[in-house]
Every structure is written in C-alpha cells, then in structure tokens.
C-alpha cells in the first residue's frame, strides 16, 4: 500500500512538472529550411545549418545579441584574470536532455572535443587550455592575448560528457567525430537546449519537442513541437508558406520578396547580411593585375550600386570593403567608387588603353544570383576594354576549380566565422602560404606583408578601440590598393505567418533563437 | 524460355558493369565530395588527411576494383551524406516514388481509356475535339510548369476580381474562377501507414491521399495525353478492320462491338507500350519530386548530384538500370504470352 502511495505521489509530481511548462509551451511550429542538418554531431561540420541545430538543441556559454553584443547563457558571468586568461562562472542546476547535470567537466570535455574537430580546431587554435577551477568555475587560457576570446566562446555549446563517453555496441568510441559513415554522436544527441530531437528522417524531416526541464524558465518561447522539413526548391518553399503548409521559412529568394510582402497572411523580415561577395584578380596568372592602376581601374569600372539595385532587386548592400557594418573593421568612409571615365583614364596611364582578355569563373548555384552578377561584371569590364571569357559552374564543380585557381578572376562569398574583420583578411588577402594556411582562399595572390603584419598586430590587441582603428586602417589600405573587387553583402530574409513573431529572435548571423519564439 | 532468361540476365550484368564504369569515369566531373563535408575554413592539410582516409586519393582503377569487389558481395558502398549503405538509402526512398507512380498510373488508367475510346468512336464531336486540343496543350507544357500552376490554384488559392462585384453575373464569375486552395503542396504528410520493411504508405489515410493528389496529377499530365492519343489511334484503326465491319453487318449492338470486340484488341499494344512507359515515368519523377519536395528516389538522386555523393549516384544508376532491364524482360515475356506468334530469342521456331 505504501509502495502504491509513493508511486502515486511520484506520478503526481511528474505530472505536475510538465504541466507548469505545457500551459505555455503548447504551440506547434512547422518550418522549412533549404536543407536539414547533415548530422546530429554539432562538431562534425562548421556550417550555418549546424549552428542553427546547435542553438535549438544546445546552449552556448554566451551568445550574440541582435546588435552584435554578448548575452550570458550557460556562463553566468565572466571576468578577465590576466591578459591571457578569462574566468567564467557556470550557471548552476542546468540539466541535459539525458537528465545529467551540467558542470565544468562537460565544458572541458566539449573544449577538448572542439580541439579535435577538423572543422573547429582552426578557430580554437589560439586557446592553449581550459582550466577547471571547481564544478562551476573554469578558465579559458590563450597562448597570446586574444581579443576574440568571447567571439570564439559563442562556439562552445557544452555537450553531455557522460552521455558521449564510453563505447557503442560495436566498440566505437561514443565521442568519436566521423566525417563519413555514422558515429554515435551523429545519431544521438543530449544537450541543454530548449528542444529535444524526437524523430529524424534524414532529408525528409526532423521533429523536436520542448525540453521539459529547460533551464531558461524566463524564455518567452511557447512552442511545444517543431517539425523541420527541408525544401530545397525556392518556389516550393514559398508556396508551402503561402498555402499554409508551413509557418516559417528561410531563406526567402529575392524573386519572391514582393509576393510575400503582398500576401496578407505573411510577414517578411529582411536584414543586411554579413556575407561579402567579391572577385579576386589573380596576379600570378595576369601580369597586368600586378599594376595597382589596373586593379583600381577595375574597381572604378564596376557599379556595385547598379548590381545591388538591378540584379539583386535591392536585396543586397553595395560594398567597398569586406567588413560589414557592426564589425570592428568597418570603415564608414569607404564607399563604392563607380566612375567609368576615371577607370578609362587609369587604364590609359597603366599603358593598357587597348585592354586585354581575361578568363573569369563564378558558381551558378552557390550565392544569390551569382551567375547573373558575374555576367554584369563581365559587361562592365568590357567598357574599359577588358574582354572577359566567362564560365559559370555548379558549386560542386566550382570549388575544385577554385582550389586550382583555374581562372584570372574568380568569385567568392565569405562569412567570417568569428564575426570579426580579421578573419576576412586572414583567408582572403593574406600572402598565400600553404604551410600556415594563411590566404587559403586568396585567389588573387595579392600579397602585402606590411598589411598582414598590421592584422597580426591587431589580433593580439585587447583594447578594442585601438584594435578597431587598426582594422579600419587595413580596410583603407586594401581599398587604396584595390586588392580585390568587393561587390556587396548579401541580404538575409525570413518569412512567416502573421501569428509567428519571428522578428525578435532573428539575427544577422542567421541562427534564429527558436527557443524564444512566440506564436500567438 | 530458359535460354531467353539466361541471355537477359547476362545482358543485365553487362548493363550494370557498363553503368558502373561510366559512373566511375565521370566522377571527377561531378565535383569534390569533400567540399560538402567540411567547412570553408578547414585547411588543405586536413582535407588531404580526410581524402586519404576515405581512399579518394587512390588511383581510379584501385578505387573501382575495391568498389567492384564489394559490389559482387552485394555492398554498393556507403553514401557520404546519409552515412548509410547506399542500397538502404535507395530502398528507403523507393516506396515514395513507387506510390507516386502508382497514383499517376491510376489517374492515367481512369481517364485515358474512356476519353480515348470516346474520341475514337465520335471523332467529329466537339467534346472529342476539345479533349484532343487539351491533350496537345498537355503534351507541350513542361511538368514543372504544370506543377507550379497546380500549386498556385489548389494549394495557395487564387482570388479573381476581374469582373464587377456589384453585378450579379460578375460576382458569380469571380467566384467561379477563384479557387480555395488548401491542398498540401509539399512532402507526403505525417499520416503514413507502415506496410512492410521501409514501405510507409500514404494510400490508407485521408492526409496521405491528399498529399498524393497534386504530385500524381502533375506526373500524369505528361503521359495522360500520350495514352489518350495512343488509345484513340489504335481504336480508330481497329474500327476500320474487317471483323468489325462484319460484326456491324451481322447487326450486333454498337456497344458490344465497341467495348467487347474493338477495345480488347486496342488494349494489346497499349499494355505493351504502357509497361515500358511506366518504367520511363520513374525517370520523369525527378522533376515532379523536386517541385513537390517528394521524398523519393528522384529527389534523392538530384540532391546526391549537387552534393557529389558519388557512391549514391553510382548505386542509383545501377539500380535504375536493373529496373529497366527487369521491366523490359517482363514486358517481353508478357508479350510472348499474349501473342504466341512472337518468338522469344533462343526459342526454335
């Protein structure tokens, strides 16, 4: 009898706990992205899709706010101990989906795993170790003063160390990161995040349910269940929203922006993005590109505003530098310099009045309207007598060509994983060096050790105002030398039904904080 | 009979071999699978290490021999994207495609026979002319356009306000031309009934059938006009033949002549062509599945190409090759049964 009674009381308590939650979190959200998560292992790949999954099922130590500041999540607070060390206090009483409780040993496990991950190890290279002080205190130590310590800490989504430790039935380590084939972590997930994965059919759908013991009880989110369907075809995705089949879609193709704006049941949110689209001018392949005058002539010949208005239909912000507004290196004074007369004059001064012929390559399904942009650029260059032999390729074929630097001008779009200007320079304008990996995507072979040194100096400057000034100077120098041809930052767009309030949870990094989403 | 089968099987083996060689030979042109598997900022060194680990750096011949050895044991490799054996991935996606083809075939069967027969019996009737006109339009409109129009009309809905609202007739016309929408525009829905193995069927629930409606109509839209024209042409020819004239002269009722004697002989070639056409329809599903995000093998194959998922591409091509060889063999066998004057190869006259 007593046993029965305790069982009864127990079940009452169990029933009461979710009731407090479900009174609020009872709405269902159907959403469609252009792709579904490749894996459930958040360390297997560093991509937009994986970060979106991370924010749904895990929580970072701290996260970006809308205005690119930081807000504490699993880390309650942090303070600088010395110039190489930052001490974090962990939130107490946070539960994983498995029921285990979060302590610093999980953070340590995650940090070590990140250092192993092929995709993340580069970002975590400046960190020498994670020192555990006690169960709820730890220190992140860098080998040199590192101004982007907090930026990088947004990538630490503590994983359930107990859950991911041990061996599977077939003797595989549960913590293994496998790029191909299946690992334990790619099919099983235990995080601290607002949603638990309850069903997954790869390429077809993923189902999530609100985590009953989610620590953030102040979150306004009231979604109990999410069904994510990947819909690759732009038209179908938009139709699914307009027909009421789904409540929330992303991305929205520029051609359908008007259609959604006109629809009385749908809301559209757009934002200027942070992904820069640019062309490199390969100095190793074309002698003329070594002459700064020729590069400047090209920079003057290209009408960024025209491309943004006509081809992108206003769905892009014309750029004259790599750092978008809000980044430390963003230099307000740099604006597009379209002026054909000056461009022709510069070509004449450089001795190339009669022009020359070059090859150009661009993808045709990677960035928004990428092939049309390339055609426009080719037409603009014709006005300064540069004849362009253009080839556009699907992305699967384009990247091998890019790695081989197969054309004189090649297009690339870049988003800084660290949300910081220096990342652009390191990958796109640093002197290419196969050993250090610097300038890995510098298809222009532009090389100016002086500028590289300036960036490296900025990278150990922890006074953020001083650092910003240095990075702005770098943008100015690159602009003056016309190291590359910036085009625009691609805008972002999401759309939802009117009753789904997506605006507050969206951000320029494009990982919606779905845990806080409110449906009326 | 046995010799015929042996010949067909060896033919199938040859086809598979050729397909696998071709698929392997073009894989360099399909792009770098690694690009899809790693982030942009991963260093060249790391990439090389993964490539080595996956055996992508081996000479093509070595890679092929490895593949062929495994294939002989029934293992067609592991998909890069799904991380599962490619055959399992294909089997998971096949039911969706088959159901779509079944749905489209039912529509074709239900509409093509009556319309084709009617158009043959009454070639001058305005209704026949209307059907033939529509079918010409049907043949010439690409599937994806049909699909997009269907989605706009029956999923999203259209409000027409071309006519004056204040006049009764205007109001009526507006209402008649507007559509409600509401039909599902993507996927198979969540009301699927597990049948066996990986087969979850949409035929046993209202939601499942509603999801099938638009994709099936789109897919049927190419083949339906073809079948109507085929049945009409065959039927008209049969109606001219001597035995039909004789039946008429004998004074049989025209219903009996048309449906019992004429139709039966019309359907023979239609069945043969139909069998092959249904095989071809499996190929046509790629477009339909893309527009409707239908989780079948067509969509799977298209995405495998954009992801350079080479093992899956190779396995898909081999499986489709096998399906074609099998359907052709079965059709030939049936043809031999139905029409005893046809000799199968290898059978002595």
GROMACS .gro file of C-alpha atoms in nm, chain A residues 17-457:
model
  441
   17UNK     CA    1   0.617   1.941  -1.350
   18UNK     CA    2   0.539   1.932  -1.722
   19UNK     CA    3   0.202   2.095  -1.657
   20UNK     CA    4   0.365   2.418  -1.549
   21UNK     CA    5   0.550   2.415  -1.879
   22UNK     CA    6   0.283   2.290  -2.112
   23UNK     CA    7   0.044   2.561  -2.007
   24UNK     CA    8   0.275   2.782  -2.206
   25UNK     CA    9   0.472   2.571  -2.450
   26UNK     CA   10   0.190   2.407  -2.640
   27UNK     CA   11   0.208   2.554  -2.990
   28UNK     CA   12   0.327   2.359  -3.290
   29UNK     CA   13   0.560   2.511  -3.546
   30UNK     CA   14   0.612   2.374  -3.894
   31UNK     CA   15   0.917   2.520  -4.059
   32UNK     CA   16   1.103   2.474  -4.384
   33UNK     CA   17   1.471   2.548  -4.444
   34UNK     CA   18   1.652   2.480  -4.769
   35UNK     CA   19   1.834   2.189  -4.606
   36UNK     CA   20   1.813   1.976  -4.295
   37UNK     CA   21   2.102   1.915  -4.054
   38UNK     CA   22   2.361   1.688  -4.210
   39UNK     CA   23   2.427   1.517  -3.878
   40UNK     CA   24   2.336   1.548  -3.510
   41UNK     CA   25   2.702   1.586  -3.414
   42UNK     CA   26   2.749   1.960  -3.381
   43UNK     CA   27   3.128   1.929  -3.406
   44UNK     CA   28   3.128   1.736  -3.732
   45UNK     CA   29   3.083   2.036  -3.958
   46UNK     CA   30   3.110   2.411  -3.916
   47UNK     CA   31   2.821   2.545  -4.122
   48UNK     CA   32   2.517   2.766  -4.090
   49UNK     CA   33   2.291   2.464  -4.075
   50UNK     CA   34   2.484   2.303  -3.792
   51UNK     CA   35   2.488   2.624  -3.589
   52UNK     CA   36   2.111   2.651  -3.633
   53UNK     CA   37   2.078   2.300  -3.492
   54UNK     CA   38   2.320   2.385  -3.210
   55UNK     CA   39   2.106   2.676  -3.098
   56UNK     CA   40   1.793   2.460  -3.097
   57UNK     CA   41   1.927   2.163  -2.905
   58UNK     CA   42   2.221   2.304  -2.711
   59UNK     CA   43   2.308   2.634  -2.546
   60UNK     CA   44   2.633   2.820  -2.587
   61UNK     CA   45   2.829   2.969  -2.297
   62UNK     CA   46   2.724   3.309  -2.430
   63UNK     CA   47   2.551   3.419  -2.745
   64UNK     CA   48   2.534   3.711  -2.983
   65UNK     CA   49   2.259   3.964  -2.940
   66UNK     CA   50   2.089   4.139  -3.230
   67UNK     CA   51   2.329   4.435  -3.212
   68UNK     CA   52   2.637   4.207  -3.208
   69UNK     CA   53   2.690   4.230  -2.832
   70UNK     CA   54   2.706   3.927  -2.598
   71UNK     CA   55   2.446   3.786  -2.365
   72UNK     CA   56   2.519   3.523  -2.099
   73UNK     CA   57   2.368   3.180  -2.148
   74UNK     CA   58   2.525   2.881  -1.973
   75UNK     CA   59   2.803   3.104  -1.847
   76UNK     CA   60   2.653   3.330  -1.582
   77UNK     CA   61   2.937   3.579  -1.586
   78UNK     CA   62   3.298   3.620  -1.692
   79UNK     CA   63   3.593   3.833  -1.595
   80UNK     CA   64   3.943   3.881  -1.727
   81UNK     CA   65   4.203   3.741  -1.485
   82UNK     CA   66   4.509   3.843  -1.683
   83UNK     CA   67   4.569   3.927  -2.044
   84UNK     CA   68   4.573   3.561  -2.145
   85UNK     CA   69   4.300   3.429  -1.918
   86UNK     CA   70   3.927   3.472  -1.886
   87UNK     CA   71   3.741   3.321  -1.592
   88UNK     CA   72   3.382   3.201  -1.642
   89UNK     CA   73   3.114   3.114  -1.387
   90UNK     CA   74   2.881   2.840  -1.499
   91UNK     CA   75   2.507   2.853  -1.438
   92UNK     CA   76   2.402   2.601  -1.172
   93UNK     CA   77   2.120   2.349  -1.190
   94UNK     CA   78   2.122   2.318  -1.567
   95UNK     CA   79   2.005   1.977  -1.691
   96UNK     CA   80   2.094   1.791  -2.008
   97UNK     CA   81   1.826   1.610  -2.207
   98UNK     CA   82   1.959   1.285  -2.056
   99UNK     CA   83   1.894   1.416  -1.704
  100UNK     CA   84   2.264   1.462  -1.623
  101UNK     CA   85   2.357   1.792  -1.465
  102UNK     CA   86   2.591   2.040  -1.631
  103UNK     CA   87   2.927   2.101  -1.463
  104UNK     CA   88   3.265   2.225  -1.576
  105UNK     CA   89   3.369   1.869  -1.664
  106UNK     CA   90   3.121   1.885  -1.952
  107UNK     CA   91   3.264   2.217  -2.067
  108UNK     CA   92   3.613   2.070  -2.052
  109UNK     CA   93   3.500   1.764  -2.249
  110UNK     CA   94   3.346   1.989  -2.513
  111UNK     CA   95   3.652   2.211  -2.537
  112UNK     CA   96   3.880   1.912  -2.588
  113UNK     CA   97   3.648   1.771  -2.849
  114UNK     CA   98   3.641   2.103  -3.036
  115UNK     CA   99   4.020   2.096  -3.047
  116UNK     CA  100   3.991   1.752  -3.217
  117UNK     CA  101   3.726   1.856  -3.467
  118UNK     CA  102   3.866   1.907  -3.814
  119UNK     CA  103   3.629   2.197  -3.875
  120UNK     CA  104   3.664   2.376  -3.543
  121UNK     CA  105   4.028   2.322  -3.448
  122UNK     CA  106   4.142   2.623  -3.653
  123UNK     CA  107   3.910   2.859  -3.464
  124UNK     CA  108   4.028   2.722  -3.130
  125UNK     CA  109   4.396   2.734  -3.219
  126UNK     CA  110   4.468   3.049  -3.012
  127UNK     CA  111   4.348   2.866  -2.700
  128UNK     CA  112   4.605   2.669  -2.509
  129UNK     CA  113   4.380   2.512  -2.248
  130UNK     CA  114   4.065   2.511  -2.047
  131UNK     CA  115   4.145   2.506  -1.676
  132UNK     CA  116   3.883   2.366  -1.440
  133UNK     CA  117   3.877   2.554  -1.110
  134UNK     CA  118   3.578   2.392  -0.946
  135UNK     CA  119   3.245   2.242  -1.052
  136UNK     CA  120   3.110   2.576  -1.165
  137UNK     CA  121   3.420   2.782  -1.240
  138UNK     CA  122   3.664   2.744  -1.525
  139UNK     CA  123   3.923   2.950  -1.711
  140UNK     CA  124   3.989   2.981  -2.082
  141UNK     CA  125   4.359   3.033  -2.145
  142UNK     CA  126   4.509   3.162  -2.469
  143UNK     CA  127   4.873   3.144  -2.567
  144UNK     CA  128   4.878   3.515  -2.654
  145UNK     CA  129   4.643   3.799  -2.569
  146UNK     CA  130   4.339   3.727  -2.783
  147UNK     CA  131   4.077   3.996  -2.843
  148UNK     CA  132   3.829   3.749  -2.995
  149UNK     CA  133   3.808   3.524  -2.692
  150UNK     CA  134   3.440   3.593  -2.631
  151UNK     CA  135   3.355   3.569  -3.003
  152UNK     CA  136   3.502   3.221  -3.002
  153UNK     CA  137   3.332   3.123  -2.677
  154UNK     CA  138   2.999   3.154  -2.860
  155UNK     CA  139   3.103   2.833  -3.036
  156UNK     CA  140   3.125   2.638  -2.711
  157UNK     CA  141   2.797   2.451  -2.672
  158UNK     CA  142   2.862   2.225  -2.373
  159UNK     CA  143   2.795   1.860  -2.454
  160UNK     CA  144   2.685   1.595  -2.207
  161UNK     CA  145   3.020   1.431  -2.126
  162UNK     CA  146   2.866   1.129  -1.955
  163UNK     CA  147   2.630   1.067  -2.247
  164UNK     CA  148   2.905   1.093  -2.506
  165UNK     CA  149   3.161   0.881  -2.317
  166UNK     CA  150   3.204   0.508  -2.348
  167UNK     CA  151   3.169   0.264  -2.632
  168UNK     CA  152   2.883   0.167  -2.858
  169UNK     CA  153   2.777  -0.194  -2.906
  170UNK     CA  154   3.017  -0.230  -3.196
  171UNK     CA  155   3.310  -0.099  -2.999
  172UNK     CA  156   3.321   0.251  -3.141
  173UNK     CA  157   3.405   0.537  -2.908
  174UNK     CA  158   3.093   0.743  -2.838
  175UNK     CA  159   3.286   1.068  -2.856
  176UNK     CA  160   3.437   0.999  -3.199
  177UNK     CA  161   3.389   1.261  -3.468
  178UNK     CA  162   3.340   1.092  -3.804
  179UNK     CA  163   3.311   1.280  -4.130
  180UNK     CA  164   3.179   0.989  -4.327
  181UNK     CA  165   2.985   0.692  -4.208
  182UNK     CA  166   2.794   0.701  -3.884
  183UNK     CA  167   2.917   0.772  -3.536
  184UNK     CA  168   2.728   0.760  -3.208
  185UNK     CA  169   2.719   1.139  -3.187
  186UNK     CA  170   2.586   1.177  -3.539
  187UNK     CA  171   2.271   0.987  -3.444
  188UNK     CA  172   2.226   1.061  -3.073
  189UNK     CA  173   2.207   1.395  -2.904
  190UNK     CA  174   2.195   1.522  -2.548
  191UNK     CA  175   2.230   1.894  -2.496
  192UNK     CA  176   2.093   2.156  -2.260
  193UNK     CA  177   1.892   2.330  -2.529
  194UNK     CA  178   1.522   2.417  -2.549
  195UNK     CA  179   1.437   2.132  -2.786
  196UNK     CA  180   1.489   1.757  -2.780
  197UNK     CA  181   1.519   1.571  -3.110
  198UNK     CA  182   1.231   1.320  -3.109
  199UNK     CA  183   1.239   1.197  -3.465
  200UNK     CA  184   1.463   1.227  -3.766
  201UNK     CA  185   1.442   1.101  -4.121
  202UNK     CA  186   1.738   1.244  -4.299
  203UNK     CA  187   1.648   1.461  -4.596
  204UNK     CA  188   1.277   1.431  -4.512
  205UNK     CA  189   1.202   1.576  -4.169
  206UNK     CA  190   1.330   1.637  -3.817
  207UNK     CA  191   1.097   1.655  -3.519
  208UNK     CA  192   1.170   1.844  -3.200
  209UNK     CA  193   0.984   1.872  -2.872
  210UNK     CA  194   1.025   2.128  -2.598
  211UNK     CA  195   1.262   2.007  -2.325
  212UNK     CA  196   1.054   1.990  -2.005
  213UNK     CA  197   1.347   2.068  -1.775
  214UNK     CA  198   1.484   2.355  -1.982
  215UNK     CA  199   1.682   2.582  -1.751
  216UNK     CA  200   1.574   2.911  -1.904
  217UNK     CA  201   1.230   2.944  -1.748
  218UNK     CA  202   1.224   3.312  -1.834
  219UNK     CA  203   1.230   3.243  -2.206
  220UNK     CA  204   0.906   3.370  -2.361
  221UNK     CA  205   0.906   3.081  -2.611
  222UNK     CA  206   0.578   2.889  -2.628
  223UNK     CA  207   0.650   2.625  -2.892
  224UNK     CA  208   0.591   2.269  -2.778
  225UNK     CA  209   0.673   2.092  -3.102
  226UNK     CA  210   0.870   2.175  -3.415
  227UNK     CA  211   0.865   1.986  -3.743
  228UNK     CA  212   1.150   2.089  -3.973
  229UNK     CA  213   1.116   1.991  -4.338
  230UNK     CA  214   1.396   2.061  -4.584
  231UNK     CA  215   1.254   2.214  -4.903
  232UNK     CA  216   1.533   2.282  -5.145
  233UNK     CA  217   1.331   2.427  -5.431
  234UNK     CA  218   1.278   2.801  -5.369
  235UNK     CA  219   0.936   2.811  -5.532
  236UNK     CA  220   0.808   2.515  -5.336
  237UNK     CA  221   0.929   2.661  -5.009
  238UNK     CA  222   0.748   2.989  -5.071
  239UNK     CA  223   0.435   2.804  -5.187
  240UNK     CA  224   0.439   2.594  -4.872
  241UNK     CA  225   0.424   2.914  -4.664
  242UNK     CA  226   0.163   3.088  -4.876
  243UNK     CA  227  -0.061   2.780  -4.881
  244UNK     CA  228  -0.035   2.750  -4.504
  245UNK     CA  229   0.156   2.421  -4.516
  246UNK     CA  230   0.436   2.565  -4.302
  247UNK     CA  231   0.458   2.855  -4.056
  248UNK     CA  232   0.815   2.973  -4.105
  249UNK     CA  233   1.058   2.959  -4.397
  250UNK     CA  234   1.417   3.058  -4.468
  251UNK     CA  235   1.581   3.161  -4.686
  252UNK     CA  236   1.338   3.362  -4.899
  253UNK     CA  237   1.455   3.401  -5.260
  254UNK     CA  238   1.477   3.766  -5.380
  255UNK     CA  239   1.234   3.697  -5.666
  256UNK     CA  240   0.958   3.616  -5.418
  257UNK     CA  241   1.005   3.905  -5.173
  258UNK     CA  242   0.729   4.111  -5.334
  259UNK     CA  243   0.494   3.818  -5.348
  260UNK     CA  244   0.530   3.761  -4.974
  261UNK     CA  245   0.506   4.131  -4.892
  262UNK     CA  246   0.176   4.148  -5.080
  263UNK     CA  247   0.030   3.845  -4.906
  264UNK     CA  248  -0.192   3.950  -4.619
  265UNK     CA  249  -0.125   3.639  -4.412
  266UNK     CA  250   0.253   3.650  -4.423
  267UNK     CA  251   0.528   3.856  -4.260
  268UNK     CA  252   0.865   3.921  -4.417
  269UNK     CA  253   1.182   4.013  -4.226
  270UNK     CA  254   1.494   4.121  -4.412
  271UNK     CA  255   1.834   4.224  -4.282
  272UNK     CA  256   2.156   4.341  -4.436
  273UNK     CA  257   2.382   4.038  -4.411
  274UNK     CA  258   2.750   3.987  -4.333
  275UNK     CA  259   2.850   3.767  -4.626
  276UNK     CA  260   3.069   3.963  -4.867
  277UNK     CA  261   3.063   3.871  -5.236
  278UNK     CA  262   3.381   3.964  -5.421
  279UNK     CA  263   3.610   3.893  -5.714
  280UNK     CA  264   3.981   3.825  -5.686
  281UNK     CA  265   4.221   3.939  -5.962
  282UNK     CA  266   4.490   3.675  -6.000
  283UNK     CA  267   4.831   3.841  -6.024
  284UNK     CA  268   5.009   3.513  -6.088
  285UNK     CA  269   4.805   3.450  -6.398
  286UNK     CA  270   4.773   3.803  -6.538
  287UNK     CA  271   5.074   4.033  -6.549
  288UNK     CA  272   4.854   4.344  -6.573
  289UNK     CA  273   4.690   4.273  -6.237
  290UNK     CA  274   5.024   4.337  -6.067
  291UNK     CA  275   4.980   4.703  -6.157
  292UNK     CA  276   4.772   4.878  -5.887
  293UNK     CA  277   4.645   5.118  -6.154
  294UNK     CA  278   4.482   4.832  -6.346
  295UNK     CA  279   4.323   4.696  -6.029
  296UNK     CA  280   4.194   5.041  -5.942
  297UNK     CA  281   4.062   5.082  -6.295
  298UNK     CA  282   3.861   4.763  -6.247
  299UNK     CA  283   3.737   4.886  -5.910
  300UNK     CA  284   3.621   5.210  -6.075
  301UNK     CA  285   3.459   5.026  -6.364
  302UNK     CA  286   3.226   4.820  -6.152
  303UNK     CA  287   2.894   4.960  -6.047
  304UNK     CA  288   2.813   4.794  -5.715
  305UNK     CA  289   2.503   5.002  -5.663
  306UNK     CA  290   2.371   4.906  -6.005
  307UNK     CA  291   2.422   4.536  -5.931
  308UNK     CA  292   2.253   4.566  -5.593
  309UNK     CA  293   1.957   4.756  -5.738
  310UNK     CA  294   1.904   4.582  -6.072
  311UNK     CA  295   2.023   4.226  -6.030
  312UNK     CA  296   1.971   4.181  -5.658
  313UNK     CA  297   1.648   4.384  -5.665
  314UNK     CA  298   1.762   4.580  -5.361
  315UNK     CA  299   1.832   4.258  -5.174
  316UNK     CA  300   2.198   4.344  -5.112
  317UNK     CA  301   2.407   4.623  -4.960
  318UNK     CA  302   2.669   4.762  -5.202
  319UNK     CA  303   3.019   4.719  -5.059
  320UNK     CA  304   3.357   4.885  -5.100
  321UNK     CA  305   3.528   4.678  -4.828
  322UNK     CA  306   3.493   4.340  -4.664
  323UNK     CA  307   3.380   4.429  -4.311
  324UNK     CA  308   3.005   4.484  -4.286
  325UNK     CA  309   2.853   4.749  -4.064
  326UNK     CA  310   2.881   4.643  -3.700
  327UNK     CA  311   3.220   4.474  -3.743
  328UNK     CA  312   3.523   4.634  -3.580
  329UNK     CA  313   3.700   4.697  -3.908
  330UNK     CA  314   3.401   4.855  -4.085
  331UNK     CA  315   3.530   5.183  -4.229
  332UNK     CA  316   3.243   5.430  -4.284
  333UNK     CA  317   3.442   5.644  -4.524
  334UNK     CA  318   3.480   5.373  -4.787
  335UNK     CA  319   3.207   5.386  -5.048
  336UNK     CA  320   3.173   5.235  -5.395
  337UNK     CA  321   3.369   5.443  -5.647
  338UNK     CA  322   3.194   5.373  -5.976
  339UNK     CA  323   3.330   5.613  -6.241
  340UNK     CA  324   3.393   5.483  -6.591
  341UNK     CA  325   3.588   5.793  -6.706
  342UNK     CA  326   3.839   5.756  -6.422
  343UNK     CA  327   3.863   5.385  -6.492
  344UNK     CA  328   3.944   5.450  -6.858
  345UNK     CA  329   4.197   5.715  -6.758
  346UNK     CA  330   4.370   5.473  -6.520
  347UNK     CA  331   4.389   5.204  -6.787
  348UNK     CA  332   4.549   5.460  -7.018
  349UNK     CA  333   4.805   5.561  -6.753
  350UNK     CA  334   4.892   5.197  -6.695
  351UNK     CA  335   4.950   5.153  -7.067
  352UNK     CA  336   4.656   4.920  -7.123
  353UNK     CA  337   4.433   5.157  -7.314
  354UNK     CA  338   4.357   4.886  -7.570
  355UNK     CA  339   4.274   4.643  -7.292
  356UNK     CA  340   4.337   4.270  -7.277
  357UNK     CA  341   4.148   3.944  -7.249
  358UNK     CA  342   4.097   3.751  -6.925
  359UNK     CA  343   3.908   3.443  -6.808
  360UNK     CA  344   3.651   3.459  -6.529
  361UNK     CA  345   3.472   3.189  -6.330
  362UNK     CA  346   3.178   3.203  -6.095
  363UNK     CA  347   2.944   2.948  -5.938
  364UNK     CA  348   2.584   2.939  -6.058
  365UNK     CA  349   2.404   2.792  -5.760
  366UNK     CA  350   2.603   2.895  -5.456
  367UNK     CA  351   2.520   3.263  -5.391
  368UNK     CA  352   2.206   3.458  -5.473
  369UNK     CA  353   2.212   3.538  -5.849
  370UNK     CA  354   2.584   3.456  -5.866
  371UNK     CA  355   2.589   3.385  -6.240
  372UNK     CA  356   2.396   3.700  -6.329
  373UNK     CA  357   2.631   3.909  -6.117
  374UNK     CA  358   2.929   3.762  -6.300
  375UNK     CA  359   2.770   3.842  -6.636
  376UNK     CA  360   2.711   4.201  -6.527
  377UNK     CA  361   3.069   4.238  -6.406
  378UNK     CA  362   3.195   4.099  -6.737
  379UNK     CA  363   2.982   4.352  -6.925
  380UNK     CA  364   3.110   4.637  -6.708
  381UNK     CA  365   3.471   4.538  -6.770
  382UNK     CA  366   3.408   4.549  -7.144
  383UNK     CA  367   3.371   4.926  -7.109
  384UNK     CA  368   3.738   4.957  -7.015
  385UNK     CA  369   3.834   4.720  -7.297
  386UNK     CA  370   3.889   4.417  -7.080
  387UNK     CA  371   3.736   4.129  -7.269
  388UNK     CA  372   3.606   3.860  -7.037
  389UNK     CA  373   3.574   3.495  -7.119
  390UNK     CA  374   3.319   3.390  -6.853
  391UNK     CA  375   3.238   3.040  -6.735
  392UNK     CA  376   2.983   2.963  -6.465
  393UNK     CA  377   2.965   2.625  -6.293
  394UNK     CA  378   2.753   2.445  -6.031
  395UNK     CA  379   2.912   2.473  -5.688
  396UNK     CA  380   3.010   2.106  -5.676
  397UNK     CA  381   3.232   2.163  -5.980
  398UNK     CA  382   3.326   2.521  -5.899
  399UNK     CA  383   3.521   2.468  -5.578
  400UNK     CA  384   3.775   2.224  -5.722
  401UNK     CA  385   3.835   2.483  -5.998
  402UNK     CA  386   3.870   2.748  -5.731
  403UNK     CA  387   4.126   2.544  -5.542
  404UNK     CA  388   4.318   2.508  -5.867
  405UNK     CA  389   4.289   2.886  -5.927
  406UNK     CA  390   4.163   2.799  -6.274
  407UNK     CA  391   4.065   3.148  -6.393
  408UNK     CA  392   4.202   3.502  -6.387
  409UNK     CA  393   3.909   3.640  -6.191
  410UNK     CA  394   3.713   3.418  -5.954
  411UNK     CA  395   3.412   3.489  -5.738
  412UNK     CA  396   3.386   3.402  -5.373
  413UNK     CA  397   3.148   3.484  -5.091
  414UNK     CA  398   3.281   3.490  -4.739
  415UNK     CA  399   3.129   3.499  -4.396
  416UNK     CA  400   3.365   3.545  -4.102
  417UNK     CA  401   3.317   3.253  -3.862
  418UNK     CA  402   3.445   3.472  -3.581
  419UNK     CA  403   3.212   3.759  -3.676
  420UNK     CA  404   3.524   3.970  -3.700
  421UNK     CA  405   3.708   4.161  -3.973
  422UNK     CA  406   4.045   3.992  -3.925
  423UNK     CA  407   3.900   3.661  -4.043
  424UNK     CA  408   3.832   3.813  -4.388
  425UNK     CA  409   4.190   3.929  -4.424
  426UNK     CA  410   4.342   3.604  -4.299
  427UNK     CA  411   4.157   3.396  -4.555
  428UNK     CA  412   4.117   3.632  -4.849
  429UNK     CA  413   4.404   3.882  -4.866
  430UNK     CA  414   4.695   3.738  -4.663
  431UNK     CA  415   5.000   3.631  -4.864
  432UNK     CA  416   4.914   3.270  -4.956
  433UNK     CA  417   5.121   3.026  -4.755
  434UNK     CA  418   5.043   2.657  -4.782
  435UNK     CA  419   5.226   2.574  -4.460
  436UNK     CA  420   5.043   2.810  -4.227
  437UNK     CA  421   4.718   2.801  -4.422
  438UNK     CA  422   4.721   3.181  -4.450
  439UNK     CA  423   4.542   3.324  -4.752
  440UNK     CA  424   4.379   2.988  -4.820
  441UNK     CA  425   4.112   3.147  -5.041
  442UNK     CA  426   4.323   3.432  -5.174
  443UNK     CA  427   4.269   3.355  -5.541
  444UNK     CA  428   4.424   3.689  -5.634
  445UNK     CA  429   4.766   3.603  -5.492
  446UNK     CA  430   4.770   3.961  -5.373
  447UNK     CA  431   5.048   3.985  -5.117
  448UNK     CA  432   5.142   4.273  -4.894
  449UNK     CA  433   5.339   4.161  -4.586
  450UNK     CA  434   5.300   4.506  -4.434
  451UNK     CA  435   4.923   4.473  -4.424
  452UNK     CA  436   4.948   4.116  -4.294
  453UNK     CA  437   5.168   4.240  -4.012
  454UNK     CA  438   4.912   4.507  -3.924
  455UNK     CA  439   4.637   4.243  -3.898
  456UNK     CA  440   4.856   4.016  -3.688
  457UNK     CA  441   4.927   4.305  -3.455
   0.00000   0.00000   0.00000
